[in-house]
């Protein structure tokens, strides 16, 4: 090669060509390194995200969980600020039934591993938040869940694609600029944006997320807290003994969880301020709309509350602003405050989602929660589901869907929906003969945790077979989706159905209700419909309700008006196994709906029915005629004789045998024929 050729190759033009080729190769390499679309992407490795990951993994699905922190449960590494959870950890119930015990375990996620129960992580009734972080870490590690840590998703949008399950892929971009595609997006990011109210002087307010948790920092101070939820009372409880006084301001009255039966309202563990307020110890609660107020700061650094309309346009010194006490010398908040703390709860973070996903309508309520259906699927984007705390709009202030002990079951319901929609796996069910219907319902209402925690939201559904000879039992179906049951579950409801849920009395819950009134307990079965405390309710429908019937159901009803309804009377022990008080009325209700006899019978009775009735009870059809009836034993026979239900034929036969032989072993003198017992004559 001559010098001129070398210069052309390695000189500036050749160098430019080399760089261009290198850049092209890099771009091609980057394009080929984009991973293929996953079936499922889960945003967030908190409790809801890990719960969904568990179900996807058990089903053998293609999925990944994206978590911005280096470990699961990052929310609990910081919150609650004072570290005590308000989710109960009841380690002892006196029962060994694992499903029943979950009714009183508000922290465990669902899994097949008994080691992953929260009672193994804390002995405290109200555990420390650090125990939750440790628990979630073990849950992810021991189950081998596929979590991509230190991966912050910064943007989510859609890309149309015919081959995708829902006609589009969800495109997720992380902090490194890498993209991830998936057919179904499961958002489990919780509520993480502090709720703030914009009013004049709001810049002087400290937030719950950053205020000091050291009580000594509040020694001898006057403190105003904005808000009236658990975070506000948690903050007050921490400094109650060191402040001059604490005033708490909110637009709504205090809601006590034991009055509303909503676990998100004020819990007793945090309500010390109510004592000091009502027992005249300087602290107090006030009601006002925060948007009508303003806060001004004086020259000494003290804060004063005034009304917004007192502020005039233009710059004005704090000392010149009109205060309410200037016109009303007994204005409640006429004192100056050293600290003002905002504790107004949390909102969903919409910032990473493209507007094309239509997660928010812009309304006031949709600023807190994404817009979703009762199936937890986005109203604006098919294939996008919201899980966990962020899905609480479905049952806000009604049930426990915003908390672990509730959403572990709604997450399972979403997974079952996805299994049928994308993999053809029908909603799990158990098929049993009709003779076992009463016992199946009794077992579930006494054990099931999903029904118990997600009352009026999740319900069991019994689908009757033709001629009511058998039934399919489906567990924990979202009741507001009842009209779409066949589409969601892959099961048919052509011969009638029962829906079983748990409900409080319709006039027993509310911030203004006296839930301790005398004679609040209902004990007589004829008054079961008046039951106040949580109790099972059974709805019977001849046909599957329509969407219009579900939508326009009576006010306060969890379900549309049924063909027939039965309330199982409330029980102080929440133990619905009383033969006369609980089981008998339920069985008779079911018999009236099905026009059949659901009792169990001995083979002798079934034999008599076969000779005297055209239609046999289901138990005899499914047992006696197929040689599958109750097996007679000596103990059962003796029990029947002693209770008067059976005649003692053994004694009668023995008497006949004794009378047929003489004392000396000879034959007895013939006499009149022995008349058979009355029951024998009927059988003959």
XYZ file of C-alpha atoms in Angstrom:
684
model
C 0.000 0.000 0.000
C 1.427 3.373 -0.972
C 1.538 6.375 1.338
C -1.282 8.126 -0.539
C -3.645 5.180 -0.048
C -2.751 4.932 3.633
C -3.426 8.619 4.091
C -6.834 8.232 2.457
C -7.683 5.316 4.785
C -6.367 6.720 8.070
C -6.580 10.405 7.402
C -9.483 12.575 8.447
C -11.920 11.217 5.796
C -11.044 7.618 6.685
C -11.345 8.342 10.368
C -14.795 9.790 9.801
C -15.829 6.654 7.917
C -14.517 4.454 10.725
C -16.442 6.402 13.344
C -19.634 6.248 11.282
C -19.333 2.472 10.901
C -18.672 2.096 14.630
C -21.735 4.188 15.506
C -23.942 2.150 13.174
C -22.736 -1.082 14.715
C -23.414 0.250 18.209
C -26.937 1.308 17.244
C -27.612 -2.072 15.694
C -26.282 -3.770 18.816
C -28.496 -1.606 21.005
C -31.546 -2.449 18.902
C -30.892 -6.145 19.031
C -30.356 -5.961 22.833
C -33.913 -4.758 23.498
C -35.505 -7.661 25.366
C -38.572 -9.326 23.869
C -41.960 -8.382 25.352
C -42.781 -9.986 28.661
C -46.257 -11.216 29.416
C -46.476 -9.396 32.748
C -44.713 -6.392 34.271
C -45.281 -5.565 37.932
C -44.399 -2.080 39.157
C -43.333 -2.071 42.793
C -42.009 -4.748 45.154
C -44.210 -3.806 48.068
C -46.751 -6.240 49.569
C -49.158 -6.109 46.610
C -46.418 -6.440 43.977
C -44.830 -9.405 45.741
C -48.230 -11.046 46.228
C -48.944 -10.859 42.512
C -45.421 -12.077 41.715
C -46.059 -15.122 43.889
C -49.217 -16.068 42.001
C -47.564 -15.500 38.603
C -44.590 -17.618 39.606
C -46.745 -20.463 40.899
C -48.622 -20.455 37.601
C -45.350 -20.544 35.627
C -45.931 -17.223 33.871
C -43.409 -14.889 32.242
C -43.097 -11.823 34.483
C -40.745 -9.348 36.148
C -41.124 -6.995 39.108
C -39.504 -3.554 38.848
C -38.399 -1.997 42.144
C -36.562 1.314 42.469
C -35.005 0.458 45.857
C -32.336 -2.158 46.578
C -34.811 -4.321 48.521
C -38.573 -4.929 48.824
C -40.938 -2.847 50.938
C -39.104 0.451 50.593
C -42.162 2.375 51.847
C -41.853 0.676 55.236
C -38.213 1.663 55.597
C -39.474 5.193 56.278
C -43.158 4.972 57.130
C -44.908 5.126 59.439
C -42.551 7.786 60.763
C -42.853 6.601 64.350
C -42.343 2.981 63.261
C -45.355 1.309 64.850
C -47.743 -0.393 62.442
C -51.478 -0.369 63.142
C -52.081 -3.727 61.429
C -52.703 -6.333 64.106
C -50.520 -9.386 64.551
C -52.730 -11.796 66.500
C -50.514 -14.802 67.067
C -53.014 -16.899 69.038
C -56.666 -17.654 68.288
C -57.110 -20.995 70.011
C -57.602 -22.675 66.640
C -55.300 -24.620 64.339
C -57.182 -23.822 61.121
C -54.728 -21.802 59.002
C -57.439 -20.125 56.923
C -59.354 -19.037 60.017
C -56.196 -17.682 61.640
C -55.594 -15.422 58.636
C -58.747 -13.572 59.624
C -56.753 -12.142 62.513
C -53.360 -11.870 60.824
C -53.291 -8.530 59.028
C -49.696 -8.647 57.835
C -49.000 -12.007 56.171
C -49.098 -12.487 52.428
C -50.597 -15.636 50.921
C -48.202 -18.458 50.123
C -47.778 -22.207 50.455
C -44.854 -21.796 52.884
C -45.937 -21.812 56.568
C -42.615 -20.192 57.497
C -43.790 -17.033 55.736
C -46.411 -16.127 58.307
C -45.821 -12.802 60.007
C -46.223 -14.245 63.496
C -42.728 -15.728 63.029
C -41.314 -12.211 62.581
C -42.779 -10.328 65.524
C -44.380 -11.069 68.871
C -45.867 -7.574 69.115
C -49.594 -7.082 68.588
C -48.768 -3.881 66.686
C -45.403 -4.711 65.080
C -42.509 -2.453 64.200
C -42.241 -1.370 60.557
C -38.724 -2.824 60.428
C -40.213 -6.279 60.947
C -42.340 -5.758 57.847
C -39.257 -4.850 55.789
C -37.515 -8.004 56.982
C -40.603 -10.114 56.260
C -41.025 -8.827 52.705
C -37.330 -9.414 52.004
C -37.618 -13.036 53.107
C -40.839 -13.480 51.159
C -39.160 -12.438 47.911
C -35.968 -14.382 48.565
C -37.361 -17.685 49.818
C -39.908 -17.912 47.028
C -37.341 -16.933 44.403
C -39.437 -14.100 42.984
C -38.061 -12.342 39.897
C -37.467 -8.775 41.113
C -35.268 -6.233 39.304
C -33.995 -4.022 42.115
C -32.517 -0.515 41.689
C -34.687 -0.108 38.599
C -36.715 3.078 38.597
C -39.385 3.273 35.923
C -39.503 6.900 34.815
C -42.076 6.712 32.010
C -44.883 4.397 30.894
C -46.686 4.614 27.579
C -48.454 2.466 24.955
C -47.343 1.034 21.641
C -49.963 -0.393 19.285
C -49.258 -3.952 18.217
C -51.667 -6.439 16.652
C -49.901 -9.453 18.093
C -50.189 -8.176 21.674
C -52.883 -9.663 23.890
C -54.721 -6.373 24.276
C -53.766 -4.794 20.949
C -50.860 -2.879 22.460
C -47.711 -3.277 24.512
C -46.882 -1.212 27.551
C -43.487 0.450 27.115
C -41.587 1.080 30.350
C -38.471 3.262 30.373
C -36.091 3.061 33.327
C -33.597 5.582 34.728
C -30.842 4.257 32.448
C -32.934 4.777 29.325
C -33.541 1.062 28.842
C -36.974 0.041 27.643
C -39.084 -2.899 28.722
C -42.207 -4.163 26.988
C -45.066 -6.179 28.404
C -48.568 -7.276 27.448
C -50.099 -6.705 30.870
C -49.046 -3.995 33.319
C -49.746 -4.503 37.022
C -49.246 -1.275 38.982
C -48.515 -1.825 42.679
C -46.730 1.412 43.553
C -49.058 2.379 46.393
C -49.750 5.972 47.420
C -46.487 7.859 47.760
C -47.107 11.564 47.058
C -47.934 13.634 50.170
C -51.319 15.298 49.900
C -50.912 19.063 50.115
C -53.422 21.872 50.282
C -52.425 25.145 48.664
C -53.347 28.151 50.797
C -51.555 31.396 51.715
C -48.776 30.586 54.146
C -48.600 26.879 53.260
C -44.855 27.353 52.741
C -44.501 27.621 56.533
C -45.977 24.173 57.090
C -43.820 21.127 57.852
C -44.817 17.821 56.267
C -45.384 14.498 58.001
C -42.800 13.026 55.652
C -40.021 15.300 56.960
C -40.961 16.631 60.420
C -38.762 15.653 63.339
C -39.747 12.539 65.275
C -37.690 13.516 68.329
C -40.111 14.679 71.069
C -37.426 16.922 72.575
C -37.651 19.160 69.494
C -41.190 20.092 70.582
C -40.480 20.775 74.245
C -42.727 23.566 75.526
C -44.151 24.448 72.099
C -47.617 25.260 70.787
C -48.322 22.908 67.883
C -51.018 22.974 65.207
C -51.559 19.765 63.204
C -53.485 19.860 59.931
C -55.334 16.596 59.341
C -57.340 14.078 61.291
C -56.226 10.629 60.169
C -53.916 8.100 61.742
C -50.772 9.943 60.637
C -52.006 13.129 62.362
C -52.863 11.332 65.591
C -49.666 9.252 65.391
C -47.683 12.501 65.262
C -49.671 13.970 68.137
C -49.233 10.833 70.239
C -45.455 11.122 69.898
C -45.272 14.661 71.314
C -48.326 14.719 73.566
C -46.346 14.727 76.782
C -43.859 17.501 75.927
C -45.876 20.249 74.216
C -47.778 23.125 75.797
C -50.783 22.022 73.795
C -51.720 20.500 70.449
C -54.564 21.737 68.286
C -55.753 19.583 65.406
C -57.569 21.146 62.472
C -59.488 19.400 59.687
C -62.567 19.981 57.570
C -64.285 16.771 58.716
C -65.138 15.398 62.124
C -63.049 12.624 63.607
C -63.945 9.149 62.354
C -63.292 6.344 64.819
C -62.616 2.971 63.246
C -64.676 1.084 65.809
C -67.688 3.213 64.856
C -67.245 3.162 61.081
C -65.880 -0.437 60.901
C -63.284 0.926 58.493
C -59.702 0.098 59.493
C -58.344 3.223 57.781
C -60.133 5.541 60.198
C -58.671 6.541 63.548
C -57.487 3.533 65.525
C -57.599 3.360 69.305
C -53.823 2.953 69.546
C -53.362 6.554 68.344
C -56.276 8.421 69.905
C -54.733 9.711 73.133
C -55.461 13.277 72.024
C -59.192 12.559 72.248
C -58.750 11.842 75.949
C -56.804 15.014 76.645
C -59.310 17.072 74.627
C -62.441 15.735 76.306
C -60.823 15.622 79.750
C -59.935 19.344 79.645
C -56.173 19.124 79.287
C -55.566 22.044 76.860
C -55.425 19.980 73.631
C -58.290 20.293 71.192
C -59.914 19.461 67.845
C -61.356 22.029 65.445
C -63.222 21.803 62.135
C -62.664 24.132 59.179
C -61.966 23.903 55.467
C -58.226 24.445 55.063
C -58.728 26.219 51.742
C -60.501 29.044 53.585
C -57.554 29.694 55.902
C -54.201 31.389 55.739
C -51.121 31.316 57.932
C -49.015 34.395 58.592
C -45.662 34.656 60.358
C -44.902 37.471 62.781
C -41.547 39.119 63.559
C -40.864 36.637 66.363
C -41.278 33.645 64.074
C -44.656 32.659 65.496
C -47.490 31.511 63.245
C -51.024 32.890 63.286
C -54.137 31.464 61.651
C -56.350 33.898 59.795
C -58.946 33.774 57.048
C -57.932 33.993 53.435
C -60.266 36.899 52.647
C -58.508 39.013 55.294
C -55.389 39.054 53.160
C -55.228 42.070 50.883
C -53.492 42.162 47.567
C -49.894 43.297 47.485
C -47.057 42.874 49.918
C -48.029 43.380 53.507
C -46.116 42.801 56.705
C -47.390 39.958 58.826
C -48.154 42.328 61.673
C -50.517 44.354 59.461
C -52.694 41.407 58.374
C -56.135 41.304 59.935
C -56.654 38.382 62.303
C -60.066 36.896 63.217
C -59.601 37.863 66.866
C -59.543 41.503 65.810
C -63.290 41.186 65.212
C -64.044 38.240 67.498
C -62.062 38.247 70.715
C -62.877 34.628 71.563
C -61.725 33.189 68.228
C -60.657 29.603 68.968
C -57.225 29.800 67.324
C -56.228 33.237 68.533
C -53.018 31.875 70.081
C -49.719 31.852 68.208
C -48.162 28.532 67.174
C -44.519 27.519 67.144
C -45.005 24.688 64.624
C -47.602 23.808 62.005
C -47.485 20.231 60.725
C -49.285 18.834 57.675
C -50.593 15.241 58.002
C -53.088 14.972 55.163
C -52.404 11.507 53.794
C -51.093 10.377 50.423
C -51.917 10.433 46.724
C -51.055 8.181 43.804
C -48.050 9.212 41.696
C -49.402 9.839 38.183
C -46.215 11.554 36.960
C -44.634 8.551 35.194
C -47.740 7.595 33.215
C -48.375 9.026 29.789
C -51.718 10.782 29.435
C -52.672 8.300 26.720
C -53.155 5.720 29.491
C -56.005 7.837 30.903
C -55.425 6.884 34.515
C -56.868 10.129 35.859
C -59.962 12.120 34.959
C -58.742 15.257 36.703
C -61.519 15.100 39.293
C -60.850 15.627 42.990
C -61.141 11.956 43.957
C -59.095 10.786 40.973
C -56.169 12.885 42.244
C -55.851 10.370 45.057
C -56.602 7.131 43.185
C -56.344 5.964 39.568
C -59.549 5.396 37.632
C -60.278 1.656 37.716
C -63.231 -0.689 37.348
C -64.527 -3.079 39.978
C -62.288 -5.697 38.326
C -59.264 -3.485 39.224
C -58.568 -2.879 35.536
C -57.987 0.654 34.303
C -61.007 2.335 32.759
C -58.783 3.912 30.120
C -56.329 1.144 29.143
C -57.187 -2.520 28.748
C -54.564 -4.750 30.310
C -53.472 -2.223 32.939
C -54.441 -3.297 36.454
C -53.952 -1.427 39.720
C -53.199 -3.489 42.819
C -52.854 -2.929 46.540
C -53.354 0.380 48.313
C -53.744 2.289 45.043
C -56.766 0.136 44.124
C -58.697 1.170 47.232
C -61.084 3.363 45.243
C -63.176 0.220 44.624
C -64.076 -0.067 48.329
C -62.909 3.225 49.854
C -64.205 3.592 53.433
C -66.248 0.406 52.938
C -63.881 -2.524 53.322
C -60.201 -3.450 53.721
C -59.011 -3.300 50.087
C -56.402 -0.646 50.868
C -54.600 -2.810 53.401
C -52.582 -6.032 53.289
C -55.229 -8.194 54.947
C -57.682 -7.118 52.252
C -55.711 -6.674 49.044
C -53.920 -10.016 49.324
C -57.312 -11.430 48.293
C -58.155 -8.855 45.613
C -54.737 -9.504 44.052
C -55.595 -13.208 43.916
C -58.914 -12.352 42.261
C -57.099 -10.306 39.592
C -54.702 -13.189 38.965
C -57.604 -15.598 38.503
C -59.174 -13.177 36.022
C -55.908 -13.006 34.053
C -55.480 -16.772 34.091
C -58.787 -17.213 32.317
C -58.468 -14.234 29.981
C -55.000 -15.034 28.652
C -54.370 -18.693 29.433
C -57.794 -20.320 29.284
C -57.674 -21.445 32.919
C -61.164 -21.221 34.383
C -61.754 -19.706 37.812
C -61.033 -22.437 40.386
C -64.149 -24.232 41.579
C -65.238 -27.297 43.471
C -68.126 -29.410 42.170
C -70.197 -31.191 44.814
C -73.590 -32.897 45.047
C -76.433 -30.666 46.205
C -76.750 -32.652 49.417
C -73.487 -31.017 50.540
C -74.569 -27.438 49.809
C -75.428 -26.499 53.392
C -72.208 -27.876 54.820
C -70.125 -26.183 52.088
C -71.587 -22.773 52.920
C -71.283 -23.300 56.676
C -67.630 -24.275 56.330
C -66.753 -21.185 54.291
C -68.534 -18.615 56.452
C -66.798 -20.052 59.512
C -63.292 -20.271 58.050
C -62.768 -18.086 54.984
C -60.568 -15.055 55.561
C -61.215 -13.415 52.176
C -64.957 -13.149 52.811
C -64.362 -11.978 56.356
C -61.892 -9.208 55.519
C -63.311 -8.069 52.171
C -66.911 -7.997 53.357
C -69.422 -6.720 50.803
C -66.671 -6.683 48.147
C -65.658 -10.315 47.580
C -68.248 -13.085 47.737
C -68.507 -16.813 47.175
C -70.735 -17.896 44.280
C -72.610 -21.191 44.027
C -73.567 -22.098 40.458
C -76.359 -24.656 40.298
C -76.345 -27.508 37.800
C -79.421 -28.631 35.857
C -82.241 -29.838 38.128
C -80.140 -28.686 41.097
C -78.492 -32.097 41.399
C -75.018 -30.584 41.902
C -73.281 -27.238 42.170
C -69.970 -25.500 41.498
C -68.490 -23.472 44.358
C -66.403 -20.417 43.350
C -64.550 -18.493 46.037
C -63.986 -14.753 46.488
C -65.436 -13.239 43.331
C -65.769 -9.403 43.080
C -69.479 -8.832 43.651
C -69.691 -5.697 41.514
C -68.591 -7.798 38.521
C -71.381 -10.333 39.022
C -73.048 -9.545 35.691
C -69.810 -10.497 33.896
C -69.238 -13.674 35.902
C -69.405 -16.042 32.926
C -66.930 -13.984 30.890
C -64.476 -13.542 33.766
C -64.564 -17.061 35.196
C -65.287 -19.344 32.250
C -68.116 -20.905 34.281
C -71.800 -21.061 33.298
C -74.650 -19.730 35.416
C -77.679 -21.092 33.553
C -79.670 -22.756 36.322
C -79.594 -20.224 39.131
C -77.008 -19.198 41.683
C -76.402 -18.329 45.305
C -74.063 -15.507 46.372
C -72.626 -15.608 49.891
C -71.000 -12.562 51.433
C -70.449 -10.992 54.853
C -72.164 -7.752 55.837
C -72.637 -5.392 58.744
C -76.100 -4.095 59.530
C -77.003 -1.276 57.180
C -77.482 1.254 59.986
C -74.647 0.117 62.233
C -71.641 1.913 60.732
C -70.778 5.595 60.604
C -68.907 8.361 62.452
C -72.145 9.418 64.159
C -73.288 5.916 65.145
C -73.408 4.640 68.703
C -72.179 1.094 68.171
C -72.364 0.332 71.894
C -76.072 0.989 72.360
C -78.017 -1.288 74.662
C -79.700 -4.294 72.991
C -77.452 -3.941 69.944
C -77.092 -7.724 69.741
C -79.616 -9.772 67.781
C -80.029 -13.343 69.005
C -83.309 -14.663 67.579
C -83.303 -16.272 64.152
C -86.564 -14.565 63.145
C -84.773 -11.210 63.612
C -81.620 -12.243 61.754
C -82.213 -9.601 59.093
C -81.775 -6.987 61.819
C -78.291 -8.265 62.715
C -75.874 -5.399 63.322
C -72.499 -7.057 63.610
C -70.703 -8.796 60.750
C -72.707 -11.843 59.638
C -73.212 -14.032 56.529
C -75.880 -13.104 53.992
C -77.020 -15.505 51.241
C -78.604 -14.154 48.038
C -80.505 -16.406 45.625
C -80.961 -15.504 41.948
C -82.878 -17.547 39.393
C -80.867 -15.821 36.669
C -77.537 -14.020 36.563
C -78.168 -10.295 37.240
C -77.624 -7.887 34.362
C -75.114 -5.034 34.382
C -77.974 -2.568 34.718
C -79.325 -4.408 37.759
C -75.887 -4.384 39.372
C -75.347 -0.717 38.612
C -78.750 0.433 39.863
C -78.960 -1.834 42.899
C -80.752 -0.426 45.963
C -78.805 2.181 47.918
C -76.595 0.593 50.534
C -76.901 -2.887 49.024
C -73.793 -4.822 48.031
C -75.760 -6.772 45.413
C -78.870 -6.325 43.250
C -82.254 -7.254 44.680
C -82.408 -11.077 44.678
C -85.194 -13.595 44.235
C -84.734 -14.494 47.907
C -82.348 -13.478 50.668
C -81.299 -15.040 53.971
C -79.389 -13.483 56.862
C -77.565 -15.884 59.170
C -78.066 -14.357 62.598
C -75.007 -12.620 64.031
C -72.953 -14.507 66.579
C -70.903 -13.040 69.418
C -68.161 -15.640 68.819
C -68.395 -15.314 64.998
C -69.027 -19.063 65.070
C -71.984 -19.931 62.854
C -72.264 -23.639 63.705
C -75.247 -23.712 66.061
C -77.524 -26.543 64.780
C -80.779 -24.720 65.584
C -79.744 -21.072 65.446
C -77.598 -21.121 62.305
C -77.624 -24.364 60.313
C -81.332 -25.270 60.400
C -82.625 -21.859 59.159
C -79.986 -21.820 56.409
C -80.860 -25.342 55.276
C -84.571 -24.539 55.157
C -83.873 -21.402 53.120
C -81.842 -23.409 50.610
C -84.563 -26.092 50.472
C -87.229 -23.471 49.747
C -85.151 -21.985 46.944
C -84.393 -25.386 45.399
C -87.737 -27.036 46.233
C -85.984 -30.108 47.573
C -85.002 -31.815 50.822
C -81.326 -31.313 51.755
C -81.302 -33.488 54.853
C -79.095 -36.557 55.248
C -80.765 -39.931 55.804
C -79.929 -43.448 56.896
C -80.275 -46.199 54.298
C -83.479 -47.454 55.960
C -85.191 -44.099 55.445
C -83.978 -43.856 51.844
C -85.438 -47.342 51.236
C -88.809 -46.160 52.534
C -88.623 -43.005 50.370
C -87.904 -45.156 47.320
C -91.111 -47.119 47.934
C -93.348 -44.176 48.815
C -92.089 -41.102 46.900
C -91.717 -40.287 43.228
C -88.865 -37.836 43.911
C -86.146 -38.828 46.335
C -84.142 -36.331 48.407
C -80.750 -35.559 46.813
C -78.942 -37.386 49.577
C -80.763 -40.622 48.724
C -80.294 -40.098 44.979
C -76.583 -39.486 45.312
C -75.954 -41.940 48.108
C -78.365 -44.774 48.732
C -79.311 -45.532 45.120
C -75.621 -45.590 44.184
C -74.694 -47.681 47.202
C -72.856 -44.702 48.680
C -75.064 -43.985 51.698
C -74.002 -43.776 55.318
C -72.334 -46.985 56.477
C -74.204 -48.448 59.423
C -72.156 -49.221 62.504
C -73.125 -50.622 65.872
C -72.435 -47.264 67.546
C -74.652 -45.422 65.060
C -77.420 -48.008 65.522
C -77.277 -47.733 69.303
C -77.330 -43.935 69.052
C -80.446 -44.116 66.900
C -82.171 -46.463 69.327
C -81.301 -44.382 72.379
C -82.521 -41.194 70.713
C -85.804 -42.830 69.689
C -85.145 -42.511 65.968
C -84.855 -46.291 65.418
C -86.572 -49.302 66.924
C -84.455 -51.882 68.717
C -85.009 -54.784 66.323
C -82.205 -56.768 67.938
C -84.172 -57.055 71.185
C -87.346 -58.032 69.336
C -85.514 -60.713 67.347
C -83.927 -62.073 70.518
C -87.351 -62.336 72.172
C -88.728 -64.259 69.205
C -85.775 -66.627 69.303
C -86.169 -67.187 73.060
C -89.859 -67.852 72.688
C -89.297 -70.357 69.871
C -87.407 -72.842 72.121
C -88.566 -74.506 75.369
C -86.593 -74.308 78.593
C -85.569 -77.946 78.086
C -84.548 -77.429 74.480
C -87.773 -78.858 72.975
C -90.192 -77.138 70.656
C -92.716 -74.670 71.917
C -96.393 -75.476 71.623
C -97.719 -73.811 68.473
C -99.694 -70.687 69.131
C -101.066 -67.744 67.156
C -98.702 -66.220 64.602
C -96.458 -63.419 65.828
C -97.439 -60.045 64.339
C -94.495 -58.203 62.822
C -93.566 -54.801 64.254
C -95.479 -51.867 62.784
C -92.453 -50.496 60.992
C -91.664 -53.902 59.496
C -95.187 -54.196 58.209
C -94.832 -50.790 56.456
C -91.565 -51.780 54.825
C -93.164 -55.009 53.583
